[in-house]
Structures are given as C-alpha cells and as structure tokens.
PDB file of C-alpha atoms in Angstrom:
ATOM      1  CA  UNK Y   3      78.091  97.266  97.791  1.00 77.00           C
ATOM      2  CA  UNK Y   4      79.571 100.530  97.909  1.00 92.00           C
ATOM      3  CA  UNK Y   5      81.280 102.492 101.395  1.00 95.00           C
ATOM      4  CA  UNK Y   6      77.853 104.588 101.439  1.00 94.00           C
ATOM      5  CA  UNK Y   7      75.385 101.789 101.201  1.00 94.00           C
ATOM      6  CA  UNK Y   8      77.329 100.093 103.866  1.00 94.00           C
ATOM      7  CA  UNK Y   9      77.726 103.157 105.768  1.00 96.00           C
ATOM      8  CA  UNK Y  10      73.659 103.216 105.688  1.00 97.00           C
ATOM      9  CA  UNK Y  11      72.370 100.208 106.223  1.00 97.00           C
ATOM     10  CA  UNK Y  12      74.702  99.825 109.553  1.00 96.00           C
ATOM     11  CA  UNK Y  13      73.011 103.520 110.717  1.00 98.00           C
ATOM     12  CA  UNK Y  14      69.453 101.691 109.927  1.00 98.00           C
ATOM     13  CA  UNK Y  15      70.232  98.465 111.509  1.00 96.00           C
ATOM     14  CA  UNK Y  16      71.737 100.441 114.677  1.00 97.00           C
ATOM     15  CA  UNK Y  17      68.992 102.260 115.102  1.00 98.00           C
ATOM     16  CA  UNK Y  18      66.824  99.562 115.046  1.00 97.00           C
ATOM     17  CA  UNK Y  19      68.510  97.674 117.365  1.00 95.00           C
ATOM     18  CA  UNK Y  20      68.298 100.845 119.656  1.00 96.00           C
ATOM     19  CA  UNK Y  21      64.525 100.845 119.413  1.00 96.00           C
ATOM     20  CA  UNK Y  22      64.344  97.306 119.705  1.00 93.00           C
ATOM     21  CA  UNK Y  23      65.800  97.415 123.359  1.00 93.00           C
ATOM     22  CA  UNK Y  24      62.896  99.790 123.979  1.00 94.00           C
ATOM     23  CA  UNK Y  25      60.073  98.106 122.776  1.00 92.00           C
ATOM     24  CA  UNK Y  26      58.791  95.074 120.863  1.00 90.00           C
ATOM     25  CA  UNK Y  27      58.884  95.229 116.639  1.00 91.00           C
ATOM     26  CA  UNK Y  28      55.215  95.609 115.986  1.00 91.00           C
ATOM     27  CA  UNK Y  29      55.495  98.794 117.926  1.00 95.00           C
ATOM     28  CA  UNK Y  30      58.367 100.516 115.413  1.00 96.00           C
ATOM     29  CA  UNK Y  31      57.287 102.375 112.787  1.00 97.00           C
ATOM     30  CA  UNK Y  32      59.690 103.778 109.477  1.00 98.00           C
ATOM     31  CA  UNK Y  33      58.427 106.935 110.719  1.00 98.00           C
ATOM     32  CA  UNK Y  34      60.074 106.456 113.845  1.00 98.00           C
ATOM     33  CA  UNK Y  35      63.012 104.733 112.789  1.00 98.00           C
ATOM     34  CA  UNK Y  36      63.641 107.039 110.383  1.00 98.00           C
ATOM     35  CA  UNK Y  37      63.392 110.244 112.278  1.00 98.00           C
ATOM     36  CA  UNK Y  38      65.709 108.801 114.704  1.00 98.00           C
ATOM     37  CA  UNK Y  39      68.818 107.597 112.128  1.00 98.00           C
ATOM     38  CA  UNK Y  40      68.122 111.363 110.922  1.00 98.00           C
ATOM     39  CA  UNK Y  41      67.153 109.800 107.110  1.00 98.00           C
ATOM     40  CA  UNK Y  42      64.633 110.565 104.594  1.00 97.00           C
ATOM     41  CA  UNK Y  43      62.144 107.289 104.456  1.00 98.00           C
ATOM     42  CA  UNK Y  44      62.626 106.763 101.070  1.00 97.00           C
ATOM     43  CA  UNK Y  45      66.317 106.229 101.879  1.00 97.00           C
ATOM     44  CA  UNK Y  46      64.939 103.524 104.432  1.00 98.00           C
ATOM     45  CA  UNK Y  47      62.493 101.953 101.381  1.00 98.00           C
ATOM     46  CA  UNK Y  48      66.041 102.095  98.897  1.00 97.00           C
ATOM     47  CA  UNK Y  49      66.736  99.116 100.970  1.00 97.00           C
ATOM     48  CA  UNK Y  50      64.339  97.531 102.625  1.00 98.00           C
ATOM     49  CA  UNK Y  51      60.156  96.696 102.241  1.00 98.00           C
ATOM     50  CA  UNK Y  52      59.179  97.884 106.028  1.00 98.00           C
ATOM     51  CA  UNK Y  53      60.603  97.263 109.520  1.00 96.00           C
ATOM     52  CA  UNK Y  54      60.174  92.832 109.244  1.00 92.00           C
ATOM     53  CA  UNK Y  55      62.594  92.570 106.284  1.00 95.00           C
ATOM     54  CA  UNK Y  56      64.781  94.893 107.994  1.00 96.00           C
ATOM     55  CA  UNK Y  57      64.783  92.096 110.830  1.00 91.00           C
ATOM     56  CA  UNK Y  58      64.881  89.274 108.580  1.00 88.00           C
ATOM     57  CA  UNK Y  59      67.569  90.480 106.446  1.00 92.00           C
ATOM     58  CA  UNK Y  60      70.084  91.359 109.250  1.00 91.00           C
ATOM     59  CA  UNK Y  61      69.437  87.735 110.680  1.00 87.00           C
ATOM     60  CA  UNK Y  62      69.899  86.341 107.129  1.00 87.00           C
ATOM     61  CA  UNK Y  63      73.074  88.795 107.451  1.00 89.00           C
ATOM     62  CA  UNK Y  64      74.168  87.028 110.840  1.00 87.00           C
ATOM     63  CA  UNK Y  65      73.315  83.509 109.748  1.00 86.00           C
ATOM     64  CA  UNK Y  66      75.217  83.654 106.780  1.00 88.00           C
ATOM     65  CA  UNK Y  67      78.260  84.661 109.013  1.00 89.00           C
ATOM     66  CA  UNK Y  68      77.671  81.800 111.157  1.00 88.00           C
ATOM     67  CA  UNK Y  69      77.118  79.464 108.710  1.00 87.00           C
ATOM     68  CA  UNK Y  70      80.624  80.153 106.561  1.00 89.00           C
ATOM     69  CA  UNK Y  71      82.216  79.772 110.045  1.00 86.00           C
ATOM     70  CA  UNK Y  72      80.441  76.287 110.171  1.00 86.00           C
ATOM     71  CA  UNK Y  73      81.337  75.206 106.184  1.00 86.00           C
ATOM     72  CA  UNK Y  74      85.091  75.813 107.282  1.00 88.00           C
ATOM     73  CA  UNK Y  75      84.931  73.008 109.909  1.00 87.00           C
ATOM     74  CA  UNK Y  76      82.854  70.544 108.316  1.00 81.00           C
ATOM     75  CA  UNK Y  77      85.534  68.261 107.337  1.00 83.00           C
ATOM     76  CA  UNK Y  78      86.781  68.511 110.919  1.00 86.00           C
ATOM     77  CA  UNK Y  79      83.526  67.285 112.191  1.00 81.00           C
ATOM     78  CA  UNK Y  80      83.302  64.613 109.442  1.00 77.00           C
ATOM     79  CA  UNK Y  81      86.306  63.075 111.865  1.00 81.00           C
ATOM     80  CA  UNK Y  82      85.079  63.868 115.171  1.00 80.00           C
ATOM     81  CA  UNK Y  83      86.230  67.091 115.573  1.00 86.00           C
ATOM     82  CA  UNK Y  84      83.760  69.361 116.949  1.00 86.00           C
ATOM     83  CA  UNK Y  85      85.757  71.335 119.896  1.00 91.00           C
ATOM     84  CA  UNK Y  86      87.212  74.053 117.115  1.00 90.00           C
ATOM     85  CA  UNK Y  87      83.582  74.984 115.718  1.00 88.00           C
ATOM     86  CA  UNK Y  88      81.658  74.722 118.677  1.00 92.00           C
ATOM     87  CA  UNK Y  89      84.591  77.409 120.310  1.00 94.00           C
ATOM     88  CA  UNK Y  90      84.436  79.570 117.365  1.00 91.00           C
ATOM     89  CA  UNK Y  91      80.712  79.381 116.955  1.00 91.00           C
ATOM     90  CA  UNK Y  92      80.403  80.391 120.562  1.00 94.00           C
ATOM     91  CA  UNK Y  93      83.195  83.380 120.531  1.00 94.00           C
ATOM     92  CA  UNK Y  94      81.048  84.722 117.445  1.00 92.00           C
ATOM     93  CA  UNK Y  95      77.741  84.774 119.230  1.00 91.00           C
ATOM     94  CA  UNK Y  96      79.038  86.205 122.050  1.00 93.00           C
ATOM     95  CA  UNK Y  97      80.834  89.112 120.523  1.00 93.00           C
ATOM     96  CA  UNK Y  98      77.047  89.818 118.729  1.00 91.00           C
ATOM     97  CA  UNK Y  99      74.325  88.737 121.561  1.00 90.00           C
ATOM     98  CA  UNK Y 100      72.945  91.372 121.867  1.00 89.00           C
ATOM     99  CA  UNK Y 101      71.769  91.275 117.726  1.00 87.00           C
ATOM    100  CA  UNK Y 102      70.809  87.429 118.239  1.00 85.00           C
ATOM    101  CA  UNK Y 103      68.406  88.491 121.644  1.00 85.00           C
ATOM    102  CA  UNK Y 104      66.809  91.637 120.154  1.00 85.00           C
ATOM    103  CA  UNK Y 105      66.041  90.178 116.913  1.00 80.00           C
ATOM    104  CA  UNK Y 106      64.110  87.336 118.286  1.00 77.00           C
ATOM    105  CA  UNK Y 107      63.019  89.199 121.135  1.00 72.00           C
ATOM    106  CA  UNK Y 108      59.117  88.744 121.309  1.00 57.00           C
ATOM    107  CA  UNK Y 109      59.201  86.910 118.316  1.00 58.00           C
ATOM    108  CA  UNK Y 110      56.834  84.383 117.850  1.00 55.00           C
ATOM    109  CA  UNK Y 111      58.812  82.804 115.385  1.00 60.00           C
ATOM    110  CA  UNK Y 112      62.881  82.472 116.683  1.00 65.00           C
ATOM    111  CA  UNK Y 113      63.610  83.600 112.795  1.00 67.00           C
ATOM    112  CA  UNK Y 114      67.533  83.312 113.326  1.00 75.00           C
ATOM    113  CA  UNK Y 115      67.393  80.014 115.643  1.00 76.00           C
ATOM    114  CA  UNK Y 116      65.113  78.094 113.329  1.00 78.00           C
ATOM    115  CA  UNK Y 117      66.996  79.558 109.809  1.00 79.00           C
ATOM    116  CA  UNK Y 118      70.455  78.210 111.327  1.00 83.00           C
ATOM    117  CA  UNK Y 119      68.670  74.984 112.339  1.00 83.00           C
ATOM    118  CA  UNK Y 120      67.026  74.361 109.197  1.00 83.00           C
ATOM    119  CA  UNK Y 121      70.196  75.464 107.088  1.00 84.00           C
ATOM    120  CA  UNK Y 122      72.959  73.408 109.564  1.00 82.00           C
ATOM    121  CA  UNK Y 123      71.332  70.557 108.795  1.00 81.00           C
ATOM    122  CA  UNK Y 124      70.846  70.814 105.362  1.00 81.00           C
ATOM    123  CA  UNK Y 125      74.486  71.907 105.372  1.00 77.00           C
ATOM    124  CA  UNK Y 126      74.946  68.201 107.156  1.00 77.00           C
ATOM    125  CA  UNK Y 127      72.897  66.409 105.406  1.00 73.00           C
ATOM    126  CA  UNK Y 128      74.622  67.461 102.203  1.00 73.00           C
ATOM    127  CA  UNK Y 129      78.186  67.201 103.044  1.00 68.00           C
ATOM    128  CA  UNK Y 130      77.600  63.674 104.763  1.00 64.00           C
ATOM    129  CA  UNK Y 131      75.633  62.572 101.778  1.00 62.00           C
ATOM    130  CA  UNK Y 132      72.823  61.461 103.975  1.00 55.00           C
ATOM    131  CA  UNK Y 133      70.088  60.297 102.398  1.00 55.00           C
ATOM    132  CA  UNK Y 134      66.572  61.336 103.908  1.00 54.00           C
ATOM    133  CA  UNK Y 135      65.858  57.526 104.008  1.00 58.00           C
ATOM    134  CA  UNK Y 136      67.912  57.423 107.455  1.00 62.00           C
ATOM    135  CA  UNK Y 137      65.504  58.262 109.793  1.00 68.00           C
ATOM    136  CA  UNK Y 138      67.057  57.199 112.793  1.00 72.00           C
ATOM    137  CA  UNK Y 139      70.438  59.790 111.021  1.00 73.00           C
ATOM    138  CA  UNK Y 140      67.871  62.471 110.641  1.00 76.00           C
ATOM    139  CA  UNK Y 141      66.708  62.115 114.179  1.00 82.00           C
ATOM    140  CA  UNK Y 142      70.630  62.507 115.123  1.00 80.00           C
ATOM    141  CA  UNK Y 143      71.386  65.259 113.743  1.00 81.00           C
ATOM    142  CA  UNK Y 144      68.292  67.225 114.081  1.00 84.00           C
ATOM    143  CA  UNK Y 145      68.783  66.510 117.575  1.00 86.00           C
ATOM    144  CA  UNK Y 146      72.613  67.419 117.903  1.00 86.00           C
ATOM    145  CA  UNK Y 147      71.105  70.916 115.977  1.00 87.00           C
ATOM    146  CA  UNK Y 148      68.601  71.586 118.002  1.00 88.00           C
ATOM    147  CA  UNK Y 149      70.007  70.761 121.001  1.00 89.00           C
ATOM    148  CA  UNK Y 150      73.438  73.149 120.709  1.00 90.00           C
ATOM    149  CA  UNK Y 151      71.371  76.320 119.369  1.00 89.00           C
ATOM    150  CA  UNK Y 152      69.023  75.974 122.274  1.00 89.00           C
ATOM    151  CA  UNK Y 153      72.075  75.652 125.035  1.00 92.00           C
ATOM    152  CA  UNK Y 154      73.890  78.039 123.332  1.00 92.00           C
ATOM    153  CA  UNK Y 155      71.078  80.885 123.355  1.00 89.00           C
ATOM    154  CA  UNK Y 156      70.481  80.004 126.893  1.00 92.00           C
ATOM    155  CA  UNK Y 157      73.853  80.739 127.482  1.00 95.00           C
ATOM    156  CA  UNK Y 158      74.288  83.635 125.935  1.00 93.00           C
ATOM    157  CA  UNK Y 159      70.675  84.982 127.313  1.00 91.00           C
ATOM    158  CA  UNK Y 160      72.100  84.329 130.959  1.00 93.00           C
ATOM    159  CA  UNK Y 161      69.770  80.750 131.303  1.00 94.00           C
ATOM    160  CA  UNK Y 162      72.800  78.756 131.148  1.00 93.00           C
ATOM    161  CA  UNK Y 163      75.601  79.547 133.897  1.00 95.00           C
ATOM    162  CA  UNK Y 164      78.507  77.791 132.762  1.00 96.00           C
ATOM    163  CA  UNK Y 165      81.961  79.331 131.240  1.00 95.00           C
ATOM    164  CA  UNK Y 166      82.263  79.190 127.404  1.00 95.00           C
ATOM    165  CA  UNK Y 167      85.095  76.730 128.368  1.00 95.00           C
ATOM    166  CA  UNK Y 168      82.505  74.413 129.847  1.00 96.00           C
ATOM    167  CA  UNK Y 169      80.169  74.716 127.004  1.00 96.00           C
ATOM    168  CA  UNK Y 170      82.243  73.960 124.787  1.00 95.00           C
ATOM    169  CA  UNK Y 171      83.357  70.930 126.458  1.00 94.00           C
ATOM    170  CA  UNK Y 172      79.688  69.525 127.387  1.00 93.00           C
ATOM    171  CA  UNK Y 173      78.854  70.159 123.449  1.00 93.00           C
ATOM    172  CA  UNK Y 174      81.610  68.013 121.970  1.00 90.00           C
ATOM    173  CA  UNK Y 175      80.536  65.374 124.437  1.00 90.00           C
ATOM    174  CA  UNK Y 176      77.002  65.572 123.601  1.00 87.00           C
ATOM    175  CA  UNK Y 177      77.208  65.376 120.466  1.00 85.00           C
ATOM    176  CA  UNK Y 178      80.272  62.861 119.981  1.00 80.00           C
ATOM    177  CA  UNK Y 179      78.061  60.404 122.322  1.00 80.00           C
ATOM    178  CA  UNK Y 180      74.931  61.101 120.172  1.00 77.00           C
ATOM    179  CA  UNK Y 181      76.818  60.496 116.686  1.00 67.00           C
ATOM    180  CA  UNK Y 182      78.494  57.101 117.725  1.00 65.00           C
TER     181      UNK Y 182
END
C-alpha cells in the first residue's frame, strides 16, 4: 500500500473515531464523515463499502496486530509461559483503548472481542493439535479466552481497578490453574 493510501485511510479512520466519541455508528453518515476529513466521497467508497466495513476493517486491522503479537508467544505458552504475552497483550491494548471502546461502543455485536476469541482459539487449537473430540480441552480453553478478553476490556474500560502489574499476575494464575 502506497504512503498516500496510508496517509488516507488513517485521516478516514481518525475521523471516524472522532465522530464515534460523539455519537453511536448508525447515526454517521459518508456524508458526514466525509465533509469532516475534508474528502470527496468517492475517495471514502475507493476504500471502503459504507461506514460498517469501515468499522469492521479497522478491527480486523487491530486484531491482526494482536494476534501476530500472540503467534510470537505460542511456543512460550505451550510450556507454561503466559506472563510475557499476557504483559505485551495488555501494553498493546492500552496504548489503543480508546479504538477497542469506540469500535464496540453500542455494538450489539463486540465485533473485535468475539473475532479475537474465535481466532485465539483457533490459533490454540491448531498449534496444540487439539482435536475437537476433547470437549472437556475445548471447554478449557474457550474458557481461559473468554475469560482474559472480558477482564482485560474491563480493565481497560475502567470496570476493573487493578494495576496492569496485577493483571497480569491474576491472568497467568488463572489460566496456569485452569490448564493443569
């Protein structure tokens, strides 16, 4: 992608993200979001169908982040090791809450919590070699899943008041005693 499609698509995602702080997504129009990034709407179509695959691709955009974070410490979990992802995981999210809480603000459907649940433990599933077979595996990890995106967007919504030190440290626990 070249400097100028880049340069774009951050202006439309910005602004956005600006309106979303001011009002829910079925309430922003192309018009609007448009007018307000200062670009012709047909330079808003060049890249996206309407205002929901804006939305969907910048979480796809986020997840993907996350998710490469969470490939490059699967073979440390594989022994255990969950303190290093779990930190890194949580410094990410924090340095981008406020994406994570507008994009799945009024959403019916928590598009960016249930794509990282969905693809985390396919990612598990897949570099464990579990088969589907093992329910009471499936439960597990679903669980362990689940369980960390919920704390951790309660945490970084202001639900959870506990340092990221903490966190960290209750995670690992949780889900080393839920793995054994």
């Amino acid at each position: 992608m070249d400097i100028r499609t880049q340069k774009t698509r951050a202006l439309i995602a910005n602004t956005f993200l600006s309106l979303l702080k001011e009002k829910p997504i079925d309430r922003i129009s192309v018009a609007e979001l448009t007018s307000q990034a200062h670009i012709n709407r047909s330079t808003f179509y060049r890249h996206y169908t309407d205002i929901y695959n804006l939305r969907d691709t910048i979480t796809t955009e986020f997840s993907d982040e996350i998710v490469a974070h969470f490939e490059e410490h699967l073979s440390e979990m594989e022994n255990g090791e969950y303190r290093g992802w779990i930190t890194e995981l949580l410094d990410y999210v924090s340095a981008n809450k406020e994406v994570i809480i507008l994009t799945n603000k009024n959403a019916a459907d928590p598009t960016l919590v249930n794509q990282l649940r969905a693809t985390f433990i396919d990612k598990i599933f897949h570099y464990q070699n579990i088969k589907v077979t093992r329910f009471s595996r499936i439960i597990a990890t679903d669980y362990c899943v689940s369980g960390t995106l919920s704390l951790v967007y309660d945490w970084i919504t202001g639900k959870l008041n506990v340092s990221e030190g903490q966190l960290v440290e209750d995670i690992d626990k949780f889900i080393g005693d839920v793995q054994k």
